[in-house]
PDB file of C-alpha atoms in Angstrom:
ATOM      1  CA  MET A   1      16.648  12.867 -36.662  1.00 41.00           C
ATOM      2  CA  THR A   2      17.639   9.635 -38.352  1.00 40.00           C
ATOM      3  CA  ALA A   3      15.635   6.435 -38.260  1.00 40.00           C
ATOM      4  CA  ASN A   4      18.316   4.785 -36.127  1.00 41.00           C
ATOM      5  CA  SER A   5      18.348   7.586 -33.555  1.00 38.00           C
ATOM      6  CA  GLN A   6      14.533   7.614 -33.459  1.00 38.00           C
ATOM      7  CA  THR A   7      14.507   3.856 -32.818  1.00 36.00           C
ATOM      8  CA  SER A   8      17.088   4.259 -30.069  1.00 38.00           C
ATOM      9  CA  HIS A   9      15.036   7.032 -28.465  1.00 41.00           C
ATOM     10  CA  ASP A  10      11.830   4.994 -28.597  1.00 46.00           C
ATOM     11  CA  GLY A  11      13.595   1.954 -27.197  1.00 50.00           C
ATOM     12  CA  SER A  12      14.924   3.992 -24.296  1.00 82.00           C
ATOM     13  CA  ALA A  13      11.468   5.387 -23.568  1.00 81.00           C
ATOM     14  CA  LEU A  14       9.974   1.902 -23.603  1.00 84.00           C
ATOM     15  CA  GLU A  15      12.706   0.643 -21.291  1.00 80.00           C
ATOM     16  CA  HIS A  16      12.016   3.521 -18.894  1.00 79.00           C
ATOM     17  CA  LEU A  17       8.297   2.776 -18.937  1.00 86.00           C
ATOM     18  CA  SER A  18       8.918  -0.920 -18.328  1.00 81.00           C
ATOM     19  CA  TYR A  19      11.204  -0.101 -15.418  1.00 81.00           C
ATOM     20  CA  LEU A  20       8.652   2.289 -13.862  1.00 85.00           C
ATOM     21  CA  LEU A  21       5.898  -0.296 -14.160  1.00 86.00           C
ATOM     22  CA  THR A  22       8.069  -2.854 -12.370  1.00 82.00           C
ATOM     23  CA  LEU A  23       9.062  -0.270  -9.763  1.00 86.00           C
ATOM     24  CA  SER A  24       5.387   0.470  -9.080  1.00 87.00           C
ATOM     25  CA  ARG A  25       4.817  -3.148  -7.909  1.00 88.00           C
ATOM     26  CA  PRO A  26       1.784  -4.082 -10.099  1.00 89.00           C
ATOM     27  CA  ARG A  27       0.968  -6.938  -7.712  1.00 85.00           C
ATOM     28  CA  PHE A  28       0.332  -4.313  -5.053  1.00 86.00           C
ATOM     29  CA  TRP A  29      -1.518  -1.647  -7.079  1.00 91.00           C
ATOM     30  CA  LEU A  30      -4.806  -2.460  -5.395  1.00 91.00           C
ATOM     31  CA  TYR A  31      -3.281  -1.868  -1.960  1.00 91.00           C
ATOM     32  CA  LEU A  32      -3.796   1.837  -2.688  1.00 96.00           C
ATOM     33  CA  ALA A  33      -6.510   1.793  -5.355  1.00 96.00           C
ATOM     34  CA  GLY A  34      -8.589  -0.892  -3.640  1.00 94.00           C
ATOM     35  CA  PRO A  35      -9.383   1.236  -0.568  1.00 96.00           C
ATOM     36  CA  VAL A  36     -10.726   3.905  -2.950  1.00 97.00           C
ATOM     37  CA  LEU A  37     -13.282   1.414  -4.236  1.00 96.00           C
ATOM     38  CA  VAL A  38     -14.240   0.396  -0.699  1.00 96.00           C
ATOM     39  CA  GLY A  39     -14.534   4.011   0.451  1.00 97.00           C
ATOM     40  CA  VAL A  40     -16.711   4.993  -2.515  1.00 97.00           C
ATOM     41  CA  ALA A  41     -18.937   1.922  -2.124  1.00 97.00           C
ATOM     42  CA  TYR A  42     -19.736   2.753   1.508  1.00 97.00           C
ATOM     43  CA  ALA A  43     -20.112   6.504   0.991  1.00 97.00           C
ATOM     44  CA  ALA A  44     -22.340   6.413  -2.090  1.00 96.00           C
ATOM     45  CA  GLU A  45     -26.096   6.623  -1.719  1.00 94.00           C
ATOM     46  CA  THR A  46     -26.892   6.322  -5.446  1.00 94.00           C
ATOM     47  CA  THR A  47     -25.343   4.420  -8.319  1.00 93.00           C
ATOM     48  CA  ALA A  48     -24.468   7.729  -9.992  1.00 95.00           C
ATOM     49  CA  GLU A  49     -22.200   8.625  -7.065  1.00 95.00           C
ATOM     50  CA  LEU A  50     -20.165   5.477  -7.675  1.00 95.00           C
ATOM     51  CA  PHE A  51     -18.885   7.076 -10.873  1.00 95.00           C
ATOM     52  CA  ALA A  52     -18.598  10.642  -9.651  1.00 96.00           C
ATOM     53  CA  PRO A  53     -15.638  12.577 -11.094  1.00 95.00           C
ATOM     54  CA  ALA A  54     -13.979  12.662  -7.652  1.00 96.00           C
ATOM     55  CA  ALA A  55     -14.181   8.871  -7.370  1.00 96.00           C
ATOM     56  CA  VAL A  56     -12.769   8.314 -10.858  1.00 96.00           C
ATOM     57  CA  ALA A  57      -9.960  10.840 -10.331  1.00 96.00           C
ATOM     58  CA  LEU A  58      -8.897   9.321  -7.016  1.00 97.00           C
ATOM     59  CA  PHE A  59      -8.965   5.785  -8.363  1.00 97.00           C
ATOM     60  CA  ALA A  60      -6.848   6.792 -11.376  1.00 96.00           C
ATOM     61  CA  TYR A  61      -4.258   8.522  -9.194  1.00 97.00           C
ATOM     62  CA  PHE A  62      -3.968   5.767  -6.607  1.00 98.00           C
ATOM     63  CA  LEU A  63      -3.865   2.999  -9.196  1.00 97.00           C
ATOM     64  CA  LEU A  64      -0.540   3.998 -10.762  1.00 96.00           C
ATOM     65  CA  PRO A  65       0.984   7.451 -10.057  1.00 97.00           C
ATOM     66  CA  ALA A  66       0.677   7.031  -6.285  1.00 98.00           C
ATOM     67  CA  ASN A  67       2.389   3.650  -6.468  1.00 96.00           C
ATOM     68  CA  VAL A  68       5.238   5.109  -8.521  1.00 96.00           C
ATOM     69  CA  PHE A  69       5.624   7.826  -5.877  1.00 97.00           C
ATOM     70  CA  LEU A  70       5.445   5.492  -2.896  1.00 96.00           C
ATOM     71  CA  TYR A  71       7.691   2.709  -4.125  1.00 92.00           C
ATOM     72  CA  GLY A  72       9.953   4.994  -6.122  1.00 92.00           C
ATOM     73  CA  ILE A  73      10.952   7.066  -3.118  1.00 92.00           C
ATOM     74  CA  ASN A  74      11.416   3.826  -1.188  1.00 86.00           C
ATOM     75  CA  ASP A  75      13.782   2.431  -3.822  1.00 86.00           C
ATOM     76  CA  ILE A  76      15.748   5.662  -4.116  1.00 86.00           C
ATOM     77  CA  TYR A  77      16.568   5.819  -0.418  1.00 87.00           C
ATOM     78  CA  ASP A  78      17.010   2.049  -0.055  1.00 76.00           C
ATOM     79  CA  ARG A  79      19.521   1.778  -2.877  1.00 62.00           C
ATOM     80  CA  GLU A  80      22.356   0.472  -0.682  1.00 63.00           C
ATOM     81  CA  ILE A  81      20.126  -1.762   1.435  1.00 64.00           C
ATOM     82  CA  ASP A  82      18.535  -3.374  -1.616  1.00 55.00           C
ATOM     83  CA  THR A  83      21.840  -4.845  -2.751  1.00 54.00           C
ATOM     84  CA  GLU A  84      21.114  -7.512  -0.112  1.00 54.00           C
ATOM     85  CA  ASN A  85      17.402  -7.888  -0.899  1.00 57.00           C
ATOM     86  CA  PRO A  86      16.602 -11.024  -2.946  1.00 53.00           C
ATOM     87  CA  LYS A  87      13.172  -9.641  -3.944  1.00 59.00           C
ATOM     88  CA  LYS A  88      14.998  -7.158  -6.186  1.00 54.00           C
ATOM     89  CA  ASP A  89      16.516  -9.950  -8.241  1.00 48.00           C
ATOM     90  CA  ASP A  90      13.321 -10.918 -10.036  1.00 56.00           C
ATOM     91  CA  ARG A  91       9.972  -9.632  -8.727  1.00 60.00           C
ATOM     92  CA  GLU A  92      10.900  -5.982  -8.112  1.00 61.00           C
ATOM     93  CA  ALA A  93      13.080  -3.315  -9.710  1.00 63.00           C
ATOM     94  CA  ARG A  94      16.484  -2.452  -8.280  1.00 60.00           C
ATOM     95  CA  TYR A  95      17.238   1.289  -8.428  1.00 63.00           C
ATOM     96  CA  GLU A  96      20.763   1.906  -9.695  1.00 60.00           C
ATOM     97  CA  GLY A  97      20.836   5.684  -9.910  1.00 61.00           C
ATOM     98  CA  GLN A  98      18.813   6.225 -13.080  1.00 79.00           C
ATOM     99  CA  ARG A  99      18.392   9.992 -13.358  1.00 82.00           C
ATOM    100  CA  PHE A 100      14.846   9.924 -14.716  1.00 86.00           C
ATOM    101  CA  VAL A 101      13.462   8.107 -11.667  1.00 89.00           C
ATOM    102  CA  PRO A 102      13.607  10.970  -9.094  1.00 92.00           C
ATOM    103  CA  ALA A 103      12.007  13.336 -11.626  1.00 94.00           C
ATOM    104  CA  VAL A 104       9.106  10.967 -12.290  1.00 94.00           C
ATOM    105  CA  VAL A 105       8.644  10.271  -8.567  1.00 95.00           C
ATOM    106  CA  ALA A 106       8.532  14.001  -7.833  1.00 96.00           C
ATOM    107  CA  SER A 107       5.966  14.510 -10.607  1.00 96.00           C
ATOM    108  CA  CYS A 108       3.766  11.798  -9.096  1.00 96.00           C
ATOM    109  CA  ALA A 109       4.064  13.497  -5.696  1.00 96.00           C
ATOM    110  CA  VAL A 110       2.696  16.803  -6.971  1.00 96.00           C
ATOM    111  CA  ALA A 111       0.082  15.224  -9.254  1.00 96.00           C
ATOM    112  CA  PRO A 112      -2.662  15.432  -6.555  1.00 95.00           C
ATOM    113  CA  LEU A 113      -2.598  19.205  -6.968  1.00 94.00           C
ATOM    114  CA  ALA A 114      -4.350  18.639 -10.290  1.00 93.00           C
ATOM    115  CA  LEU A 115      -7.116  16.743  -8.473  1.00 92.00           C
ATOM    116  CA  LEU A 116      -8.017  19.488  -6.002  1.00 92.00           C
ATOM    117  CA  PRO A 117     -10.617  21.182  -8.253  1.00 89.00           C
ATOM    118  CA  TRP A 118     -12.463  17.850  -8.393  1.00 87.00           C
ATOM    119  CA  LEU A 119     -12.387  17.218  -4.656  1.00 95.00           C
ATOM    120  CA  PRO A 120     -14.099  18.767  -1.623  1.00 95.00           C
ATOM    121  CA  SER A 121     -11.753  20.290   0.940  1.00 96.00           C
ATOM    122  CA  VAL A 122     -12.513  17.529   3.473  1.00 97.00           C
ATOM    123  CA  THR A 123     -10.370  15.187   1.369  1.00 97.00           C
ATOM    124  CA  TRP A 124      -7.303  17.432   1.232  1.00 97.00           C
ATOM    125  CA  PRO A 125      -5.853  16.543   4.665  1.00 97.00           C
ATOM    126  CA  TRP A 126      -5.987  12.832   3.804  1.00 98.00           C
ATOM    127  CA  LEU A 127      -4.151  13.372   0.524  1.00 97.00           C
ATOM    128  CA  ALA A 128      -1.560  15.457   2.371  1.00 97.00           C
ATOM    129  CA  LEU A 129      -1.208  12.771   5.041  1.00 98.00           C
ATOM    130  CA  PHE A 130      -0.632  10.130   2.380  1.00 98.00           C
ATOM    131  CA  LEU A 131       2.160  12.170   0.817  1.00 97.00           C
ATOM    132  CA  VAL A 132       3.781  13.097   4.146  1.00 97.00           C
ATOM    133  CA  LEU A 133       3.743   9.536   5.458  1.00 97.00           C
ATOM    134  CA  GLY A 134       4.735   8.108   2.082  1.00 97.00           C
ATOM    135  CA  ALA A 135       7.796  10.338   1.916  1.00 96.00           C
ATOM    136  CA  GLY A 136       8.556  10.193   5.639  1.00 96.00           C
ATOM    137  CA  TYR A 137       8.516   6.406   5.653  1.00 95.00           C
ATOM    138  CA  SER A 138      11.553   6.174   3.372  1.00 92.00           C
ATOM    139  CA  ALA A 139      13.214   9.589   3.168  1.00 93.00           C
ATOM    140  CA  PRO A 140      15.395  11.231   5.821  1.00 91.00           C
ATOM    141  CA  PRO A 141      15.251  12.849   8.265  1.00 93.00           C
ATOM    142  CA  LEU A 142      12.125  10.990   9.434  1.00 93.00           C
ATOM    143  CA  ARG A 143      12.660   7.614   7.732  1.00 93.00           C
ATOM    144  CA  PHE A 144       9.998   5.874   9.781  1.00 95.00           C
ATOM    145  CA  LYS A 145      10.932   2.505   8.304  1.00 91.00           C
ATOM    146  CA  THR A 146      14.060   2.393  10.464  1.00 91.00           C
ATOM    147  CA  THR A 147      12.198   3.103  13.721  1.00 94.00           C
ATOM    148  CA  PRO A 148      10.443   0.104  15.288  1.00 96.00           C
ATOM    149  CA  VAL A 149       6.709   0.617  15.902  1.00 96.00           C
ATOM    150  CA  LEU A 150       6.680   3.868  13.901  1.00 97.00           C
ATOM    151  CA  ASP A 151       7.397   1.837  10.781  1.00 96.00           C
ATOM    152  CA  SER A 152       4.202  -0.075  11.470  1.00 97.00           C
ATOM    153  CA  VAL A 153       2.022   2.856  12.564  1.00 97.00           C
ATOM    154  CA  SER A 154       3.045   5.044   9.634  1.00 97.00           C
ATOM    155  CA  ASN A 155       1.750   2.460   7.182  1.00 95.00           C
ATOM    156  CA  GLY A 156      -1.753   3.574   7.914  1.00 96.00           C
ATOM    157  CA  LEU A 157      -0.951   5.622   4.808  1.00 97.00           C
ATOM    158  CA  TYR A 158      -2.368   2.728   2.799  1.00 97.00           C
ATOM    159  CA  VAL A 159      -5.893   3.423   4.031  1.00 97.00           C
ATOM    160  CA  THR A 160      -5.790   7.191   3.515  1.00 98.00           C
ATOM    161  CA  PRO A 161      -6.924   6.753  -0.128  1.00 98.00           C
ATOM    162  CA  GLY A 162     -10.079   5.010   1.091  1.00 98.00           C
ATOM    163  CA  ILE A 163     -10.751   7.671   3.716  1.00 98.00           C
ATOM    164  CA  ALA A 164     -10.254  10.407   1.118  1.00 98.00           C
ATOM    165  CA  ALA A 165     -12.593   8.636  -1.314  1.00 98.00           C
ATOM    166  CA  TYR A 166     -15.300   8.210   1.327  1.00 98.00           C
ATOM    167  CA  ALA A 167     -14.986  11.868   2.303  1.00 98.00           C
ATOM    168  CA  ALA A 168     -15.083  12.969  -1.337  1.00 97.00           C
ATOM    169  CA  ILE A 169     -18.434  11.256  -1.919  1.00 97.00           C
ATOM    170  CA  ALA A 170     -20.071  11.663   1.505  1.00 97.00           C
ATOM    171  CA  GLY A 171     -18.750  15.168   2.185  1.00 96.00           C
ATOM    172  CA  ALA A 172     -17.642  14.013   5.666  1.00 97.00           C
ATOM    173  CA  ASN A 173     -15.110  11.634   7.168  1.00 97.00           C
ATOM    174  CA  PRO A 174     -16.024   7.988   7.807  1.00 97.00           C
ATOM    175  CA  PRO A 175     -16.741   6.830  11.384  1.00 97.00           C
ATOM    176  CA  LEU A 176     -13.690   7.019  13.631  1.00 97.00           C
ATOM    177  CA  VAL A 177     -13.918   3.335  14.513  1.00 98.00           C
ATOM    178  CA  ALA A 178     -13.759   2.473  10.797  1.00 97.00           C
ATOM    179  CA  ILE A 179     -10.618   4.592  10.421  1.00 98.00           C
ATOM    180  CA  ALA A 180      -9.089   2.894  13.468  1.00 98.00           C
ATOM    181  CA  GLY A 181      -9.928  -0.590  12.184  1.00 98.00           C
ATOM    182  CA  ALA A 182      -8.522   0.127   8.733  1.00 97.00           C
ATOM    183  CA  TRP A 183      -5.384   1.682  10.210  1.00 98.00           C
ATOM    184  CA  LEU A 184      -4.802  -1.383  12.406  1.00 98.00           C
ATOM    185  CA  TRP A 185      -5.230  -3.651   9.389  1.00 97.00           C
ATOM    186  CA  ALA A 186      -2.587  -1.654   7.489  1.00 97.00           C
ATOM    187  CA  MET A 187      -0.206  -1.840  10.457  1.00 97.00           C
ATOM    188  CA  GLY A 188      -0.497  -5.612  10.520  1.00 97.00           C
ATOM    189  CA  MET A 189      -0.113  -5.930   6.758  1.00 95.00           C
ATOM    190  CA  HIS A 190       3.040  -3.846   6.740  1.00 94.00           C
ATOM    191  CA  THR A 191       4.671  -5.704   9.593  1.00 96.00           C
ATOM    192  CA  PHE A 192       3.798  -9.079   8.110  1.00 95.00           C
ATOM    193  CA  SER A 193       5.323  -8.015   4.777  1.00 91.00           C
ATOM    194  CA  ALA A 194       8.544  -7.110   6.610  1.00 92.00           C
ATOM    195  CA  ILE A 195       9.096 -10.667   7.865  1.00 93.00           C
ATOM    196  CA  PRO A 196      10.799 -11.894   4.652  1.00 90.00           C
ATOM    197  CA  ASP A 197      13.171  -8.914   4.951  1.00 87.00           C
ATOM    198  CA  ILE A 198      14.318  -9.692   8.505  1.00 91.00           C
ATOM    199  CA  ASP A 199      17.635 -11.279   7.509  1.00 89.00           C
ATOM    200  CA  PRO A 200      18.658  -8.758   4.790  1.00 83.00           C
ATOM    201  CA  ASP A 201      17.578  -5.870   7.036  1.00 85.00           C
ATOM    202  CA  ARG A 202      19.654  -7.205   9.921  1.00 89.00           C
ATOM    203  CA  ARG A 203      22.685  -7.634   7.659  1.00 85.00           C
ATOM    204  CA  ALA A 204      22.231  -4.033   6.526  1.00 80.00           C
ATOM    205  CA  GLY A 205      21.893  -2.809  10.129  1.00 85.00           C
ATOM    206  CA  ILE A 206      18.272  -1.729   9.701  1.00 86.00           C
ATOM    207  CA  ARG A 207      16.011  -1.861  12.763  1.00 92.00           C
ATOM    208  CA  THR A 208      12.317  -2.512  12.146  1.00 95.00           C
ATOM    209  CA  THR A 209       9.486  -3.879  14.231  1.00 97.00           C
ATOM    210  CA  ALA A 210      10.085  -7.244  12.567  1.00 96.00           C
ATOM    211  CA  THR A 211      13.862  -7.306  13.125  1.00 96.00           C
ATOM    212  CA  VAL A 212      13.410  -6.409  16.805  1.00 96.00           C
ATOM    213  CA  LEU A 213      10.680  -8.972  17.451  1.00 96.00           C
ATOM    214  CA  GLY A 214      11.953 -11.788  15.246  1.00 95.00           C
ATOM    215  CA  GLU A 215       9.759 -13.981  13.074  1.00 93.00           C
ATOM    216  CA  ARG A 216       7.702 -15.787  15.732  1.00 93.00           C
ATOM    217  CA  ARG A 217       6.896 -12.721  17.828  1.00 96.00           C
ATOM    218  CA  THR A 218       6.132 -10.736  14.676  1.00 96.00           C
ATOM    219  CA  TYR A 219       3.517 -13.345  13.857  1.00 95.00           C
ATOM    220  CA  ALA A 220       2.023 -12.712  17.296  1.00 96.00           C
ATOM    221  CA  TYR A 221       2.131  -8.928  16.814  1.00 97.00           C
ATOM    222  CA  CYS A 222       0.326  -9.188  13.469  1.00 97.00           C
ATOM    223  CA  GLY A 223      -2.239 -11.544  14.949  1.00 96.00           C
ATOM    224  CA  VAL A 224      -3.051  -9.169  17.810  1.00 97.00           C
ATOM    225  CA  VAL A 225      -3.238  -6.095  15.567  1.00 98.00           C
ATOM    226  CA  TRP A 226      -5.405  -7.858  12.995  1.00 98.00           C
ATOM    227  CA  LEU A 227      -7.689  -9.210  15.723  1.00 98.00           C
ATOM    228  CA  ALA A 228      -8.134  -5.648  17.026  1.00 98.00           C
ATOM    229  CA  ALA A 229      -8.971  -4.525  13.472  1.00 98.00           C
ATOM    230  CA  ALA A 230     -11.609  -7.244  13.176  1.00 98.00           C
ATOM    231  CA  VAL A 231     -13.138  -6.229  16.505  1.00 98.00           C
ATOM    232  CA  ALA A 232     -13.231  -2.574  15.457  1.00 98.00           C
ATOM    233  CA  PHE A 233     -15.038  -3.391  12.214  1.00 97.00           C
ATOM    234  CA  GLY A 234     -17.308  -5.761  14.080  1.00 97.00           C
ATOM    235  CA  THR A 235     -18.588  -2.910  16.248  1.00 97.00           C
ATOM    236  CA  LEU A 236     -19.827  -1.254  13.060  1.00 95.00           C
ATOM    237  CA  GLU A 237     -21.366  -4.368  11.527  1.00 94.00           C
ATOM    238  CA  TYR A 238     -20.746  -7.938  12.668  1.00 95.00           C
ATOM    239  CA  ARG A 239     -20.367  -9.172   9.084  1.00 95.00           C
ATOM    240  CA  LEU A 240     -17.505  -6.727   8.523  1.00 96.00           C
ATOM    241  CA  GLY A 241     -15.825  -8.164  11.596  1.00 97.00           C
ATOM    242  CA  LEU A 242     -16.252 -11.708  10.283  1.00 97.00           C
ATOM    243  CA  VAL A 243     -14.647 -10.792   6.957  1.00 97.00           C
ATOM    244  CA  MET A 244     -11.665  -9.136   8.641  1.00 97.00           C
ATOM    245  CA  ALA A 245     -11.258 -12.108  11.007  1.00 97.00           C
ATOM    246  CA  VAL A 246      -9.675 -13.986   8.091  1.00 96.00           C
ATOM    247  CA  TYR A 247      -6.369 -12.219   8.843  1.00 97.00           C
ATOM    248  CA  PRO A 248      -5.756 -13.358  12.446  1.00 96.00           C
ATOM    249  CA  LEU A 249      -6.917 -16.830  11.398  1.00 96.00           C
ATOM    250  CA  LEU A 250      -4.366 -16.850   8.580  1.00 94.00           C
ATOM    251  CA  ILE A 251      -1.616 -15.862  10.989  1.00 94.00           C
ATOM    252  CA  VAL A 252      -2.487 -18.756  13.260  1.00 93.00           C
ATOM    253  CA  ALA A 253      -2.501 -21.117  10.275  1.00 92.00           C
ATOM    254  CA  LEU A 254       0.881 -19.883   9.028  1.00 90.00           C
ATOM    255  CA  ALA A 255       2.496 -19.906  12.457  1.00 88.00           C
ATOM    256  CA  THR A 256       1.493 -23.525  12.989  1.00 89.00           C
ATOM    257  CA  SER A 257       2.290 -24.812   9.495  1.00 89.00           C
ATOM    258  CA  SER A 258       5.448 -25.596   7.567  1.00 85.00           C
ATOM    259  CA  VAL A 259       4.742 -22.977   4.885  1.00 87.00           C
ATOM    260  CA  GLY A 260       7.564 -20.452   4.694  1.00 85.00           C
ATOM    261  CA  VAL A 261       6.679 -16.788   5.141  1.00 85.00           C
ATOM    262  CA  ALA A 262       8.607 -15.856   1.977  1.00 83.00           C
ATOM    263  CA  ARG A 263       6.189 -18.035   0.020  1.00 87.00           C
ATOM    264  CA  ALA A 264       3.059 -16.964   1.907  1.00 87.00           C
ATOM    265  CA  TYR A 265       3.970 -13.298   1.420  1.00 84.00           C
ATOM    266  CA  TRP A 266       3.135 -13.567  -2.285  1.00 84.00           C
ATOM    267  CA  TRP A 267      -0.326 -14.968  -1.555  1.00 89.00           C
ATOM    268  CA  PHE A 268      -1.489 -11.808   0.161  1.00 89.00           C
ATOM    269  CA  PRO A 269      -2.129  -9.641  -2.904  1.00 87.00           C
ATOM    270  CA  ALA A 270      -4.750 -12.213  -3.942  1.00 91.00           C
ATOM    271  CA  ILE A 271      -6.080 -12.550  -0.381  1.00 93.00           C
ATOM    272  CA  ASN A 272      -6.339  -8.791   0.042  1.00 92.00           C
ATOM    273  CA  THR A 273      -8.037  -8.458  -3.329  1.00 91.00           C
ATOM    274  CA  ALA A 274     -10.605 -11.079  -2.340  1.00 94.00           C
ATOM    275  CA  VAL A 275     -11.276  -9.412   1.018  1.00 95.00           C
ATOM    276  CA  GLY A 276     -11.467  -5.966  -0.586  1.00 94.00           C
ATOM    277  CA  ALA A 277     -13.858  -7.274  -3.242  1.00 94.00           C
ATOM    278  CA  THR A 278     -16.066  -8.784  -0.525  1.00 96.00           C
ATOM    279  CA  LEU A 279     -16.165  -5.506   1.386  1.00 95.00           C
ATOM    280  CA  THR A 280     -16.863  -3.552  -1.797  1.00 95.00           C
ATOM    281  CA  MET A 281     -19.688  -5.882  -2.815  1.00 95.00           C
ATOM    282  CA  GLY A 282     -21.229  -5.391   0.631  1.00 94.00           C
ATOM    283  CA  GLY A 283     -21.179  -1.636   0.153  1.00 94.00           C
ATOM    284  CA  LEU A 284     -22.584  -1.907  -3.371  1.00 94.00           C
ATOM    285  CA  TRP A 285     -25.399  -4.142  -2.121  1.00 94.00           C
ATOM    286  CA  MET A 286     -26.485  -1.380   0.242  1.00 91.00           C
ATOM    287  CA  VAL A 287     -26.369   1.203  -2.557  1.00 92.00           C
ATOM    288  CA  VAL A 288     -28.528  -0.915  -4.854  1.00 89.00           C
ATOM    289  CA  HIS A 289     -30.937  -2.313  -2.267  1.00 82.00           C
ATOM    290  CA  GLY A 290     -30.918   0.509   0.247  1.00 68.00           C
TER     291      GLY A 290
END
């Protein structure tokens, strides 16, 4: 192999890696990995359990490979729709038929098989549910994203990493009301994130909860769902409910202000990180202080 061909090969590999990193939406990595931290913090009874092999393995998978899987399969099946999506012009990657992408996405889908020896069997259904919903959201024949209400409900997939992490450390599932509250939060987050896509989705003939409701009523939907999530968490611990109440309050603030949703949309990774960090610190406090 000549020096020139080696350079060309390396450059291509670096370009592929750069593309995959963009495809994985780094701004949103903690949407999957963050719930792992929350789940571990509330399941652990000792500081040693915070760094258990199962916790480390789940965090590593949901930080990057799971995001490549989730957003990669989305981009593959949204190739035609995304020609109208302005987010693909700068902040996200636009899939144009690169052959290496489906192979990498498939590898990330089967990667959890390597984690099974590290995980108790109670976690396996949650990993399977993540993969089924992640694929079914974008891929036919299910393609939940084109079915109003189901597009929202199916995005509970974002909390399955946290449920799996809790189960891996505690050896049992978290309280049902906690699962319900987290699922409702994810439903609201998904539907809110679909508001900037209302116009391109309508032009492409895609029906979603947001396109059916329109911007103003989608605000109301998110507010109601997020309020229900706050109430659910509040039944567990009133301080959890107060933390989660930030979301319905934000919806009210946005709906009554002149701030455009396309701008506000990019604030939420930071907001979600702050809320997730607050929840995690609460769990860690209980581990340290009993």
